[in-house]
């Protein structure tokens, strides 16, 4: 029997503290859950943001004025550090992980896409956990993803995933800003359901990361339309991935 496949994307806001530093215990909780799923024949592709923040921790404030070049430098420095965290944590479980960096053009039809399919299929067949991220060091302008949510969606389609889980620091989609007392959590959203006007309120005042909730809704609907159930949930909550896979009513589920 083939193993179940899921894609989990963890956003920057989940991984950092108020000082914009990577919180290793958060990463550990993610790895703990992925390891438990692995023991139950569920293979996970982890799409992880955070390389730029990890790089900034090492380099400090850069004097590079160009924002794009500064991001490239931070990400190039931070990606090995981020992978060192994941490697050590998975190793403690006797598991192996691999770094897979990509640009948007790698998903275009043709040889690049076939190479991506072969890479993921090879890793998953060997029981290796792919840790994916945008190749920020080389992806600029037309080769950039809108954010890692888009990358996660493309990977989910590429490997025929059973579900996509997008983890942020908010419980899901609300009918307004989550801090408002009259806002309600939407436990399920259908692809054709017009909730965009609510989601715009959620993004007001949000600054960390490139993808806001409006972007997440667009990506989630696009993914769900391809018969891949997609979930938006709070990655800082204990066992959130396990609860979603177990079918518990947490976060927001987006379905066809």
mmCIF file of C-alpha atoms in Angstrom:
data_model
loop_
_atom_site.group_PDB
_atom_site.id
_atom_site.type_symbol
_atom_site.label_atom_id
_atom_site.label_comp_id
_atom_site.label_asym_id
_atom_site.label_seq_id
_atom_site.Cartn_x
_atom_site.Cartn_y
_atom_site.Cartn_z
ATOM 1 C CA UNK A 1 0.000 0.000 0.000
ATOM 2 C CA UNK A 2 1.385 3.413 -0.998
ATOM 3 C CA UNK A 3 2.122 5.892 1.739
ATOM 4 C CA UNK A 4 0.042 9.012 2.201
ATOM 5 C CA UNK A 5 1.733 12.227 1.113
ATOM 6 C CA UNK A 6 1.244 15.675 2.574
ATOM 7 C CA UNK A 7 2.905 19.041 2.066
ATOM 8 C CA UNK A 8 3.386 21.295 5.094
ATOM 9 C CA UNK A 9 4.425 24.893 4.618
ATOM 10 C CA UNK A 10 5.677 26.775 7.670
ATOM 11 C CA UNK A 11 5.734 30.548 7.380
ATOM 12 C CA UNK A 12 8.201 33.025 8.791
ATOM 13 C CA UNK A 13 5.701 34.332 11.358
ATOM 14 C CA UNK A 14 5.475 30.854 12.883
ATOM 15 C CA UNK A 15 9.225 30.444 13.218
ATOM 16 C CA UNK A 16 10.372 33.744 14.702
ATOM 17 C CA UNK A 17 9.988 35.620 17.979
ATOM 18 C CA UNK A 18 9.369 39.337 18.494
ATOM 19 C CA UNK A 19 13.075 39.978 17.820
ATOM 20 C CA UNK A 20 12.822 38.249 14.417
ATOM 21 C CA UNK A 21 15.033 35.384 15.564
ATOM 22 C CA UNK A 22 14.410 31.723 14.726
ATOM 23 C CA UNK A 23 12.753 29.854 17.615
ATOM 24 C CA UNK A 24 14.310 26.393 17.612
ATOM 25 C CA UNK A 25 11.658 24.814 19.901
ATOM 26 C CA UNK A 26 9.040 25.676 17.257
ATOM 27 C CA UNK A 27 11.089 23.854 14.628
ATOM 28 C CA UNK A 28 11.458 20.930 17.016
ATOM 29 C CA UNK A 29 7.687 20.659 17.454
ATOM 30 C CA UNK A 30 7.261 20.560 13.670
ATOM 31 C CA UNK A 31 9.874 17.825 13.327
ATOM 32 C CA UNK A 32 8.323 15.857 16.218
ATOM 33 C CA UNK A 33 4.985 15.803 14.388
ATOM 34 C CA UNK A 34 6.508 14.912 11.028
ATOM 35 C CA UNK A 35 8.389 12.058 12.704
ATOM 36 C CA UNK A 36 5.176 10.739 14.254
ATOM 37 C CA UNK A 37 3.459 10.877 10.875
ATOM 38 C CA UNK A 38 6.419 9.067 9.322
ATOM 39 C CA UNK A 39 5.936 6.216 11.787
ATOM 40 C CA UNK A 40 2.325 5.998 10.599
ATOM 41 C CA UNK A 41 3.218 5.794 6.891
ATOM 42 C CA UNK A 42 2.592 9.464 6.118
ATOM 43 C CA UNK A 43 5.412 11.135 4.171
ATOM 44 C CA UNK A 44 5.806 14.886 4.517
ATOM 45 C CA UNK A 45 7.397 17.484 2.283
ATOM 46 C CA UNK A 46 8.288 20.439 4.501
ATOM 47 C CA UNK A 47 8.321 23.828 2.777
ATOM 48 C CA UNK A 48 10.218 26.051 5.179
ATOM 49 C CA UNK A 49 10.646 29.796 5.175
ATOM 50 C CA UNK A 50 13.106 31.461 7.529
ATOM 51 C CA UNK A 51 16.442 31.416 5.685
ATOM 52 C CA UNK A 52 16.678 35.215 5.472
ATOM 53 C CA UNK A 53 15.987 35.557 9.201
ATOM 54 C CA UNK A 54 18.590 32.890 9.961
ATOM 55 C CA UNK A 55 21.093 34.743 7.779
ATOM 56 C CA UNK A 56 20.416 38.035 9.490
ATOM 57 C CA UNK A 57 21.143 36.408 12.847
ATOM 58 C CA UNK A 58 24.618 35.517 11.567
ATOM 59 C CA UNK A 59 25.496 38.612 9.534
ATOM 60 C CA UNK A 60 23.687 41.253 11.553
ATOM 61 C CA UNK A 61 22.500 44.474 9.930
ATOM 62 C CA UNK A 62 23.806 44.588 6.375
ATOM 63 C CA UNK A 63 25.035 47.765 4.711
ATOM 64 C CA UNK A 64 23.849 46.549 1.306
ATOM 65 C CA UNK A 65 21.347 49.153 0.134
ATOM 66 C CA UNK A 66 19.699 47.110 -2.620
ATOM 67 C CA UNK A 67 16.837 45.195 -1.002
ATOM 68 C CA UNK A 68 16.917 42.287 -3.461
ATOM 69 C CA UNK A 69 20.663 41.766 -3.124
ATOM 70 C CA UNK A 70 20.400 42.034 0.663
ATOM 71 C CA UNK A 71 17.720 39.311 0.637
ATOM 72 C CA UNK A 72 19.909 37.125 -1.573
ATOM 73 C CA UNK A 73 22.852 37.496 0.803
ATOM 74 C CA UNK A 74 20.832 36.852 3.953
ATOM 75 C CA UNK A 75 19.158 33.807 2.418
ATOM 76 C CA UNK A 76 22.393 32.342 1.059
ATOM 77 C CA UNK A 77 24.006 32.637 4.499
ATOM 78 C CA UNK A 78 20.944 31.482 6.428
ATOM 79 C CA UNK A 79 19.902 28.449 4.387
ATOM 80 C CA UNK A 80 22.766 26.212 5.599
ATOM 81 C CA UNK A 81 22.050 27.206 9.195
ATOM 82 C CA UNK A 82 18.359 26.408 8.790
ATOM 83 C CA UNK A 83 19.175 23.033 7.272
ATOM 84 C CA UNK A 84 21.608 22.295 10.109
ATOM 85 C CA UNK A 85 18.723 22.699 12.557
ATOM 86 C CA UNK A 86 16.498 20.357 10.570
ATOM 87 C CA UNK A 87 19.261 17.817 9.902
ATOM 88 C CA UNK A 88 20.088 17.506 13.606
ATOM 89 C CA UNK A 89 16.447 17.268 14.668
ATOM 90 C CA UNK A 90 15.528 14.603 12.110
ATOM 91 C CA UNK A 91 18.768 12.747 12.841
ATOM 92 C CA UNK A 92 17.694 12.394 16.465
ATOM 93 C CA UNK A 93 14.770 10.319 15.159
ATOM 94 C CA UNK A 94 17.003 8.262 12.902
ATOM 95 C CA UNK A 95 15.475 10.042 9.913
ATOM 96 C CA UNK A 96 17.078 11.721 6.929
ATOM 97 C CA UNK A 97 16.183 15.022 5.302
ATOM 98 C CA UNK A 98 17.297 16.722 2.102
ATOM 99 C CA UNK A 99 17.446 20.299 0.903
ATOM 100 C CA UNK A 100 15.524 21.064 -2.297
ATOM 101 C CA UNK A 101 15.762 24.638 -3.575
ATOM 102 C CA UNK A 102 13.793 25.797 -6.590
ATOM 103 C CA UNK A 103 12.790 28.780 -8.670
ATOM 104 C CA UNK A 104 9.478 29.258 -10.417
ATOM 105 C CA UNK A 105 10.910 28.271 -13.784
ATOM 106 C CA UNK A 106 11.705 24.813 -12.405
ATOM 107 C CA UNK A 107 7.975 24.053 -12.479
ATOM 108 C CA UNK A 108 7.474 25.046 -16.108
ATOM 109 C CA UNK A 109 6.561 22.143 -18.409
ATOM 110 C CA UNK A 110 9.602 20.432 -19.846
ATOM 111 C CA UNK A 111 12.936 19.120 -18.645
ATOM 112 C CA UNK A 112 13.129 21.252 -15.495
ATOM 113 C CA UNK A 113 9.755 20.005 -14.271
ATOM 114 C CA UNK A 114 10.656 16.388 -15.042
ATOM 115 C CA UNK A 115 13.851 16.813 -13.049
ATOM 116 C CA UNK A 116 11.839 18.133 -10.099
ATOM 117 C CA UNK A 117 9.449 15.183 -10.271
ATOM 118 C CA UNK A 118 12.344 12.713 -10.404
ATOM 119 C CA UNK A 119 14.032 14.390 -7.441
ATOM 120 C CA UNK A 120 10.959 14.325 -5.206
ATOM 121 C CA UNK A 121 9.940 10.833 -6.228
ATOM 122 C CA UNK A 122 13.460 9.580 -5.561
ATOM 123 C CA UNK A 123 13.665 11.187 -2.128
ATOM 124 C CA UNK A 124 10.214 10.029 -1.046
ATOM 125 C CA UNK A 125 10.873 6.478 -2.259
ATOM 126 C CA UNK A 126 13.953 6.406 -0.014
ATOM 127 C CA UNK A 127 12.028 7.666 2.990
ATOM 128 C CA UNK A 128 13.866 10.994 2.987
ATOM 129 C CA UNK A 129 12.031 14.159 4.104
ATOM 130 C CA UNK A 130 12.452 16.908 1.483
ATOM 131 C CA UNK A 131 12.881 20.365 3.020
ATOM 132 C CA UNK A 132 11.979 22.812 0.261
ATOM 133 C CA UNK A 133 12.493 26.528 -0.080
ATOM 134 C CA UNK A 134 12.739 29.089 -2.811
ATOM 135 C CA UNK A 135 16.256 29.482 -4.150
ATOM 136 C CA UNK A 136 16.439 33.076 -2.943
ATOM 137 C CA UNK A 137 20.084 33.378 -3.889
ATOM 138 C CA UNK A 138 19.271 33.128 -7.608
ATOM 139 C CA UNK A 139 15.523 33.754 -7.983
ATOM 140 C CA UNK A 140 14.778 37.359 -8.835
ATOM 141 C CA UNK A 141 11.953 39.109 -10.719
ATOM 142 C CA UNK A 142 10.260 36.687 -13.134
ATOM 143 C CA UNK A 143 11.756 33.563 -11.545
ATOM 144 C CA UNK A 144 10.427 34.394 -8.056
ATOM 145 C CA UNK A 145 7.405 32.776 -6.470
ATOM 146 C CA UNK A 146 4.837 35.170 -5.084
ATOM 147 C CA UNK A 147 5.722 33.541 -1.734
ATOM 148 C CA UNK A 148 6.416 30.078 -0.339
ATOM 149 C CA UNK A 149 2.675 29.354 -0.300
ATOM 150 C CA UNK A 150 2.836 29.246 -4.090
ATOM 151 C CA UNK A 151 5.879 26.956 -3.946
ATOM 152 C CA UNK A 152 4.055 24.629 -1.545
ATOM 153 C CA UNK A 153 1.029 24.519 -3.833
ATOM 154 C CA UNK A 154 3.149 23.649 -6.871
ATOM 155 C CA UNK A 155 4.914 20.879 -4.940
ATOM 156 C CA UNK A 156 1.577 19.492 -3.728
ATOM 157 C CA UNK A 157 0.424 19.245 -7.344
ATOM 158 C CA UNK A 158 3.778 17.856 -8.471
ATOM 159 C CA UNK A 159 3.791 14.914 -6.035
ATOM 160 C CA UNK A 160 0.003 14.338 -6.076
ATOM 161 C CA UNK A 161 -0.252 15.163 -2.389
ATOM 162 C CA UNK A 162 -3.240 14.076 -0.322
ATOM 163 C CA UNK A 163 -3.377 17.474 1.386
ATOM 164 C CA UNK A 164 -1.602 20.794 1.731
ATOM 165 C CA UNK A 165 -1.241 22.411 5.165
ATOM 166 C CA UNK A 166 -0.217 26.074 5.314
ATOM 167 C CA UNK A 167 0.911 27.076 8.788
ATOM 168 C CA UNK A 168 0.833 30.702 9.885
ATOM 169 C CA UNK A 169 0.475 32.501 13.222
ATOM 170 C CA UNK A 170 -3.310 32.874 12.858
ATOM 171 C CA UNK A 171 -5.886 30.150 13.534
ATOM 172 C CA UNK A 172 -7.322 30.335 10.009
ATOM 173 C CA UNK A 173 -9.547 32.567 7.915
ATOM 174 C CA UNK A 174 -11.877 34.887 9.837
ATOM 175 C CA UNK A 175 -14.833 37.080 8.916
ATOM 176 C CA UNK A 176 -12.699 40.103 9.786
ATOM 177 C CA UNK A 177 -9.512 40.853 11.670
ATOM 178 C CA UNK A 178 -8.795 38.027 14.155
ATOM 179 C CA UNK A 179 -8.417 40.537 17.006
ATOM 180 C CA UNK A 180 -11.974 41.829 16.580
ATOM 181 C CA UNK A 181 -14.464 40.318 19.017
ATOM 182 C CA UNK A 182 -17.130 39.989 16.328
ATOM 183 C CA UNK A 183 -14.867 38.102 13.899
ATOM 184 C CA UNK A 184 -15.614 34.401 13.528
ATOM 185 C CA UNK A 185 -13.332 31.621 12.361
ATOM 186 C CA UNK A 186 -14.403 30.053 9.073
ATOM 187 C CA UNK A 187 -13.981 26.315 9.628
ATOM 188 C CA UNK A 188 -14.589 25.547 5.939
ATOM 189 C CA UNK A 189 -14.395 27.597 2.760
ATOM 190 C CA UNK A 190 -15.421 26.310 -0.643
ATOM 191 C CA UNK A 191 -13.507 27.295 -3.762
ATOM 192 C CA UNK A 192 -16.413 29.318 -5.106
ATOM 193 C CA UNK A 193 -17.287 30.962 -1.788
ATOM 194 C CA UNK A 194 -16.706 34.767 -1.902
ATOM 195 C CA UNK A 195 -14.880 35.480 1.357
ATOM 196 C CA UNK A 196 -12.133 37.717 -0.028
ATOM 197 C CA UNK A 197 -13.674 40.857 1.478
ATOM 198 C CA UNK A 198 -13.271 39.391 4.961
ATOM 199 C CA UNK A 199 -9.701 38.302 4.454
ATOM 200 C CA UNK A 200 -8.475 41.768 3.501
ATOM 201 C CA UNK A 201 -9.115 42.881 7.074
ATOM 202 C CA UNK A 202 -6.782 40.189 8.398
ATOM 203 C CA UNK A 203 -3.806 41.569 6.481
ATOM 204 C CA UNK A 204 -4.006 45.080 7.942
ATOM 205 C CA UNK A 205 -0.951 45.743 10.045
ATOM 206 C CA UNK A 206 0.762 42.452 9.152
ATOM 207 C CA UNK A 207 4.387 42.978 8.106
ATOM 208 C CA UNK A 208 6.482 39.780 8.425
ATOM 209 C CA UNK A 209 6.875 37.489 5.446
ATOM 210 C CA UNK A 210 5.895 38.070 1.829
ATOM 211 C CA UNK A 211 2.558 36.264 1.753
ATOM 212 C CA UNK A 212 -0.462 37.718 3.527
ATOM 213 C CA UNK A 213 -3.788 36.006 4.203
ATOM 214 C CA UNK A 214 -5.301 37.275 0.958
ATOM 215 C CA UNK A 215 -2.472 35.595 -0.923
ATOM 216 C CA UNK A 216 -2.956 32.425 1.129
ATOM 217 C CA UNK A 217 -6.654 32.344 0.268
ATOM 218 C CA UNK A 218 -5.904 32.666 -3.443
ATOM 219 C CA UNK A 219 -3.313 29.880 -3.329
ATOM 220 C CA UNK A 220 -5.509 27.675 -1.118
ATOM 221 C CA UNK A 221 -8.484 27.977 -3.463
ATOM 222 C CA UNK A 222 -6.294 27.255 -6.480
ATOM 223 C CA UNK A 223 -4.883 24.141 -4.809
ATOM 224 C CA UNK A 224 -8.245 22.893 -3.562
ATOM 225 C CA UNK A 225 -9.630 23.288 -7.094
ATOM 226 C CA UNK A 226 -7.134 20.588 -8.115
ATOM 227 C CA UNK A 227 -8.736 18.169 -5.620
ATOM 228 C CA UNK A 228 -6.047 18.716 -2.990
ATOM 229 C CA UNK A 229 -7.742 19.649 0.311
ATOM 230 C CA UNK A 230 -5.909 22.642 1.746
ATOM 231 C CA UNK A 231 -5.761 23.843 5.339
ATOM 232 C CA UNK A 232 -4.763 27.145 6.927
ATOM 233 C CA UNK A 233 -3.908 26.817 10.607
ATOM 234 C CA UNK A 234 -1.856 28.173 13.501
ATOM 235 C CA UNK A 235 1.567 26.547 13.407
ATOM 236 C CA UNK A 236 2.376 27.587 16.964
ATOM 237 C CA UNK A 237 -0.330 25.333 18.395
ATOM 238 C CA UNK A 238 0.763 21.971 19.755
ATOM 239 C CA UNK A 239 0.120 18.960 17.481
ATOM 240 C CA UNK A 240 -1.652 21.099 14.893
ATOM 241 C CA UNK A 241 -0.380 19.021 11.950
ATOM 242 C CA UNK A 242 -1.370 15.774 13.636
ATOM 243 C CA UNK A 243 -4.806 17.141 14.485
ATOM 244 C CA UNK A 244 -5.433 18.160 10.873
ATOM 245 C CA UNK A 245 -4.307 14.807 9.484
ATOM 246 C CA UNK A 246 -6.522 13.079 12.081
ATOM 247 C CA UNK A 247 -9.523 15.020 10.769
ATOM 248 C CA UNK A 248 -10.098 17.215 13.804
ATOM 249 C CA UNK A 249 -11.977 20.478 13.353
ATOM 250 C CA UNK A 250 -9.086 22.929 13.566
ATOM 251 C CA UNK A 251 -8.046 25.810 11.332
ATOM 252 C CA UNK A 252 -9.812 26.476 8.050
ATOM 253 C CA UNK A 253 -10.322 23.759 5.441
ATOM 254 C CA UNK A 254 -10.602 24.825 1.796
ATOM 255 C CA UNK A 255 -12.345 22.327 -0.462
ATOM 256 C CA UNK A 256 -13.670 22.066 -4.017
#
